[in-house]
PDB file of C-alpha atoms and ligand atoms in Angstrom:
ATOM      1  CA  UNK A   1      19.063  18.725 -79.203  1.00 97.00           C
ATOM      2  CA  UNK A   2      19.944  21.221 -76.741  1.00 98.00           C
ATOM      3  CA  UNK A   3      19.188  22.156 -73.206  1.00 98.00           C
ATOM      4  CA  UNK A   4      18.522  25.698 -72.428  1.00 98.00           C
ATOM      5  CA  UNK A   5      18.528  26.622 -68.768  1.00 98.00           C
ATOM      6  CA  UNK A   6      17.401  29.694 -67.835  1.00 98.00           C
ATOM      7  CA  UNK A   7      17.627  31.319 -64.260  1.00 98.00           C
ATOM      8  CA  UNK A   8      15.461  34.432 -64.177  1.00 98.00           C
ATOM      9  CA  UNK A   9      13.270  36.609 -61.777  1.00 98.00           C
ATOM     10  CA  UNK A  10      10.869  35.001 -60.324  1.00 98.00           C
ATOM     11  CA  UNK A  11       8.611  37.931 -61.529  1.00 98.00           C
ATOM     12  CA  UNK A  12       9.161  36.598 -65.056  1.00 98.00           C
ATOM     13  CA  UNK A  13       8.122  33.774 -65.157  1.00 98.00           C
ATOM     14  CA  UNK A  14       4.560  33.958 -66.306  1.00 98.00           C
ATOM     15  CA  UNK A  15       5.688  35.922 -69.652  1.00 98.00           C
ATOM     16  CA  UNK A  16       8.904  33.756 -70.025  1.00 98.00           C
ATOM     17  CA  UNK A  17       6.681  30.382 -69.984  1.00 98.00           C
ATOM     18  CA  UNK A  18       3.493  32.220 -71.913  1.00 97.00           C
ATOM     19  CA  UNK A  19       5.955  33.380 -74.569  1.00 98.00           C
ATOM     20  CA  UNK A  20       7.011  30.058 -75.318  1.00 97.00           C
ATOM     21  CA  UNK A  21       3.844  28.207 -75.378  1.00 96.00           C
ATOM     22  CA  UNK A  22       3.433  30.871 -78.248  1.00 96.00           C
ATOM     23  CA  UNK A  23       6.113  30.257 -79.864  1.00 95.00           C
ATOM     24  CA  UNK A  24       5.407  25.977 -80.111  1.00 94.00           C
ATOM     25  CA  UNK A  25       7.664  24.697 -77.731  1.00 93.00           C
ATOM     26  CA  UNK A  26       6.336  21.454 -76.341  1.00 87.00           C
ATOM     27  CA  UNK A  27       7.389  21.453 -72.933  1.00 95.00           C
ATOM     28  CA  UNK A  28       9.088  23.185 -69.654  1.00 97.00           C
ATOM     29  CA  UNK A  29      10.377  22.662 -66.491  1.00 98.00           C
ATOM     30  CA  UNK A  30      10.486  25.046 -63.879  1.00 98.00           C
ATOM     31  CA  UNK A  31      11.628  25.077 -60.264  1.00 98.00           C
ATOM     32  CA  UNK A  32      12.881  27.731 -57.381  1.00 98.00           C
ATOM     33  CA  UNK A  33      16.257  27.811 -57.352  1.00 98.00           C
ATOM     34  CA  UNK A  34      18.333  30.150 -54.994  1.00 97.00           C
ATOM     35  CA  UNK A  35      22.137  31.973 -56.247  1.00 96.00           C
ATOM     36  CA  UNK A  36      24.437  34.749 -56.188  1.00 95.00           C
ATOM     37  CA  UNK A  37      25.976  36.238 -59.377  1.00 94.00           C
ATOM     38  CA  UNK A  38      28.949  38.956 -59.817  1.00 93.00           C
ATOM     39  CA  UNK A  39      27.373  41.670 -57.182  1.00 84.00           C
ATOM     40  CA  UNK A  40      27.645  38.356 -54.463  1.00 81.00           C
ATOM     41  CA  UNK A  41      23.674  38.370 -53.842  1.00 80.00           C
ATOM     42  CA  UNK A  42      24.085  42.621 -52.547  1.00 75.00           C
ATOM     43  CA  UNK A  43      21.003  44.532 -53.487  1.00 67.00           C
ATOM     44  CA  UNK A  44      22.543  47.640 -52.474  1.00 63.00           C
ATOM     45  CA  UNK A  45      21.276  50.480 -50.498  1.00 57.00           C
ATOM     46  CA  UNK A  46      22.995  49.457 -46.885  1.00 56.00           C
ATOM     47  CA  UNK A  47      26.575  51.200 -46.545  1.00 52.00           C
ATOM     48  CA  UNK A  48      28.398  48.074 -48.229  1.00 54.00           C
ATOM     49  CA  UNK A  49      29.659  47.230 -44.702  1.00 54.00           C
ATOM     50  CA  UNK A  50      28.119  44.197 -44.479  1.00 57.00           C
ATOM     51  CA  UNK A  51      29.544  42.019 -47.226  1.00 64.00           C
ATOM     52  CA  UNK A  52      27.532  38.807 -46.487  1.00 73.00           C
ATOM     53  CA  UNK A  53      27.415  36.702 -49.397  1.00 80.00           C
ATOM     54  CA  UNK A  54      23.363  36.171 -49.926  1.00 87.00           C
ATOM     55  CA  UNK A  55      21.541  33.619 -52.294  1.00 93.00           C
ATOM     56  CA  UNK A  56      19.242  35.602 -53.974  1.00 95.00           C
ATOM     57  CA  UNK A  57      15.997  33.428 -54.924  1.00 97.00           C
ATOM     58  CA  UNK A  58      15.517  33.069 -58.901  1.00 98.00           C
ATOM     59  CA  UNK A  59      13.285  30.490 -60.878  1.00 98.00           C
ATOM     60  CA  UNK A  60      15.127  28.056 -62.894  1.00 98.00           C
ATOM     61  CA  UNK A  61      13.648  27.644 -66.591  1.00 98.00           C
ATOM     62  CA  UNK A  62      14.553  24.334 -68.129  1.00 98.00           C
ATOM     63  CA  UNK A  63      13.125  23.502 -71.777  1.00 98.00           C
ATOM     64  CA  UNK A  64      15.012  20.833 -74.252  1.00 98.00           C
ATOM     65  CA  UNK A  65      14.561  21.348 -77.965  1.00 97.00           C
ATOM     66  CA  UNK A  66      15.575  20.676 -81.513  1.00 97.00           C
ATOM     67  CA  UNK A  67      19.145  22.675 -82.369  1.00 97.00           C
ATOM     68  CA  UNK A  68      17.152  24.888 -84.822  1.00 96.00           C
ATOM     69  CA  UNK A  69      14.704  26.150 -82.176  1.00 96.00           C
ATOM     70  CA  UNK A  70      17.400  27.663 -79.497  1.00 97.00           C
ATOM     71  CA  UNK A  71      18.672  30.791 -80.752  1.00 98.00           C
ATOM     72  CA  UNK A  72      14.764  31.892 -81.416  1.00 97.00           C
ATOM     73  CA  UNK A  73      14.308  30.857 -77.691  1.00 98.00           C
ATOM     74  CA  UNK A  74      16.929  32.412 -76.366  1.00 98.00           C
ATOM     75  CA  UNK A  75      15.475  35.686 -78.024  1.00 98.00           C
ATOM     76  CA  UNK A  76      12.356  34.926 -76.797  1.00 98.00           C
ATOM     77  CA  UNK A  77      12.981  34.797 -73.263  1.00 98.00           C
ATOM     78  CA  UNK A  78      15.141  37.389 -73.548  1.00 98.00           C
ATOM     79  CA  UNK A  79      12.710  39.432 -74.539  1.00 98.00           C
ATOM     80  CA  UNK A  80      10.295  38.039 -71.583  1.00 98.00           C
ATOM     81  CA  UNK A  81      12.373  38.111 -68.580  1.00 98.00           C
ATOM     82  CA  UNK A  82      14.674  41.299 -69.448  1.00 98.00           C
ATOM     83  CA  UNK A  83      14.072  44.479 -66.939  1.00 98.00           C
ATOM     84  CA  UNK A  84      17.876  46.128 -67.640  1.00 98.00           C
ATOM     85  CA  UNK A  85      18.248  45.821 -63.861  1.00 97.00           C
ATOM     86  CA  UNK A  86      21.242  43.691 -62.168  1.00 96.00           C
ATOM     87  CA  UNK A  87      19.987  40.603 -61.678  1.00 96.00           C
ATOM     88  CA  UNK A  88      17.934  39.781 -64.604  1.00 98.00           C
ATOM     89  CA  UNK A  89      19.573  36.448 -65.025  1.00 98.00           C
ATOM     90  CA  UNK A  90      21.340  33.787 -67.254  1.00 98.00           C
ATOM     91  CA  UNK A  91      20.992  31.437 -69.635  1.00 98.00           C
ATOM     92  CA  UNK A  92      23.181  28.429 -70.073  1.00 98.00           C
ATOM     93  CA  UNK A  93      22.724  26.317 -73.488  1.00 98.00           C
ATOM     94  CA  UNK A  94      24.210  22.121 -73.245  1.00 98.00           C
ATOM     95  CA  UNK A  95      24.078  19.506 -75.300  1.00 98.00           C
ATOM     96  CA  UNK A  96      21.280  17.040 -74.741  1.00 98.00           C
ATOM     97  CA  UNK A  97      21.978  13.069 -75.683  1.00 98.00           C
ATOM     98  CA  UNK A  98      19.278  11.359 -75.863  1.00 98.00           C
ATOM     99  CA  UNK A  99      15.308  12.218 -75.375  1.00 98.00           C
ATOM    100  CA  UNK A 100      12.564   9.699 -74.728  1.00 98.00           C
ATOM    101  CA  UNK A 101       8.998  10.166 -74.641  1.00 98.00           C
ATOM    102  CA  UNK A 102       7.994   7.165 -71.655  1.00 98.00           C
ATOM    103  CA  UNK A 103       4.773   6.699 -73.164  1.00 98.00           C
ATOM    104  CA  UNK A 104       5.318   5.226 -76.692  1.00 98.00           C
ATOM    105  CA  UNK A 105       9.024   5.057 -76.477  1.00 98.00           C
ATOM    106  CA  UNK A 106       9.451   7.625 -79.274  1.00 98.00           C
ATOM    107  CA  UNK A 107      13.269   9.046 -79.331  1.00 98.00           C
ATOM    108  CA  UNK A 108      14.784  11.780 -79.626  1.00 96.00           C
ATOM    109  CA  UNK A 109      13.183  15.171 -82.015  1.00 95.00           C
ATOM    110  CA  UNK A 110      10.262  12.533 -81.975  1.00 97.00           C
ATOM    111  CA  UNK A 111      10.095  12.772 -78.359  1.00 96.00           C
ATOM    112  CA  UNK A 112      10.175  16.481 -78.258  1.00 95.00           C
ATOM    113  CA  UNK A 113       7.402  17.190 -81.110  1.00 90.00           C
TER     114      UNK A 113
HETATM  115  N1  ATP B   1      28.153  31.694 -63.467  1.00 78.92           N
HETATM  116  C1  ATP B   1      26.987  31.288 -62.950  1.00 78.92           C
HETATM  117  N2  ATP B   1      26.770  29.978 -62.741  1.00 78.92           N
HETATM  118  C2  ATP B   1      25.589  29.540 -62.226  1.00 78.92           C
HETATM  119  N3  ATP B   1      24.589  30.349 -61.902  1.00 78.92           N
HETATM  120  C3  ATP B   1      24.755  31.674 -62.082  1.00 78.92           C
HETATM  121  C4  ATP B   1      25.962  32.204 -62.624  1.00 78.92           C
HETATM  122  N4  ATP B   1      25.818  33.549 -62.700  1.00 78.92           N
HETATM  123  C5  ATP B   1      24.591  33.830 -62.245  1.00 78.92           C
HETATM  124  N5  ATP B   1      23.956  32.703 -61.867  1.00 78.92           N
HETATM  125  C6  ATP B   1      22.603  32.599 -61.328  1.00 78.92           C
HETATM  126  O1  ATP B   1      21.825  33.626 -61.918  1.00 78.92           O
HETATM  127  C7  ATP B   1      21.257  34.463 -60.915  1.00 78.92           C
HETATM  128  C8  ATP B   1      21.190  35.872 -61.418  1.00 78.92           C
HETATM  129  O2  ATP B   1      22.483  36.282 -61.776  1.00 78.92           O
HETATM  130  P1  ATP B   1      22.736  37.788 -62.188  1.00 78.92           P
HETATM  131  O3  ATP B   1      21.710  38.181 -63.191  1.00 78.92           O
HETATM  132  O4  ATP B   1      22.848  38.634 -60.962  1.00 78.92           O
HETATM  133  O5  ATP B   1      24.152  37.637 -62.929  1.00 78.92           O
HETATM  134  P2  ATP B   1      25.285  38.731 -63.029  1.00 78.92           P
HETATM  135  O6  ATP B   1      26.421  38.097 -63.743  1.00 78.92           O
HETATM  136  O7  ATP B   1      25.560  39.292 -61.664  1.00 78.92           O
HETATM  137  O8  ATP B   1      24.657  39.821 -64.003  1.00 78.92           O
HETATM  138  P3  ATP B   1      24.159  41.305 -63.609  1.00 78.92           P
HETATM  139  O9  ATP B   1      25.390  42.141 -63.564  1.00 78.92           O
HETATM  140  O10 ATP B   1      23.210  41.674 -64.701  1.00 78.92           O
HETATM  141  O11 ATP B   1      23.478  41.208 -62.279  1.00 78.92           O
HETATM  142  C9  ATP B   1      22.132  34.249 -59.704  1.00 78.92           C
HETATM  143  O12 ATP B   1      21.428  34.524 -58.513  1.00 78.92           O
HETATM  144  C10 ATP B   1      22.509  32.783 -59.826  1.00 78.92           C
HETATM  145  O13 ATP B   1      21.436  31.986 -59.348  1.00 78.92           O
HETATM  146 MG1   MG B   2      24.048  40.214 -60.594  1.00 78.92          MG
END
């Protein structure tokens, strides 16, 4: 199992989570998260004087899944939260130990399905 976290525009979020209800996945975890990345939170635009370092606000995407499924979602949310603008986002893929469904106690790809 893996865990994909995905930080993305805000904006995106409504394809990024209806693309993978389409595509099966069982569950998601969103939140608002707030970062810089290489251009140090600058939008640009104001002389470059001012060199402030500003956390931008982004949505953090969080879904766990079977190894099989994560190169189809990376793809897929790709494909949902992509403008070609600075900024778009990243995705970071870690392993996941253990998975437990609280209800019935089922583990693991069990837990997931
Ligand atoms: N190395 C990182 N570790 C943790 N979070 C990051 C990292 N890089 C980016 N982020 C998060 O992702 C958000 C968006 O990053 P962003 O898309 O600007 O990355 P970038 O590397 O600057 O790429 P681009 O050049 O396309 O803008 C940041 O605001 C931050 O929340
Ligand atoms: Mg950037």
């Amino acid at each position: 199992m893996k865990r994909i976290e995905a930080i993305i525009r805000t904006g995106r979020l409504e394809d990024v989570k209806l693309s993978l209800e389409q595509a099966g996945i069982s569950g998601l975890t969103c939140e608002p998260v707030r970062g810089f990345g290489r251009q140090q939170g600058q939008t640009g635009g104001f002389g470059g004087s001012n060199y402030a370092l500003n956390l931008v606000p982004k949505t953090r995407v969080e879904v766990v899944l079977p190894d099989d499924q994560v190169e189809s979602a990376i793809d897929i949310i790709i494909q949902a939260a992509q403008t070609g603008e600075m900024g778009d986002g990243k995705i970071f893929v870690t392993e996941v130990l253990q998975a437990v469904r609280i209800r019935t106690g089922e583990r693991d790809e069990a837990a997931l399905s």
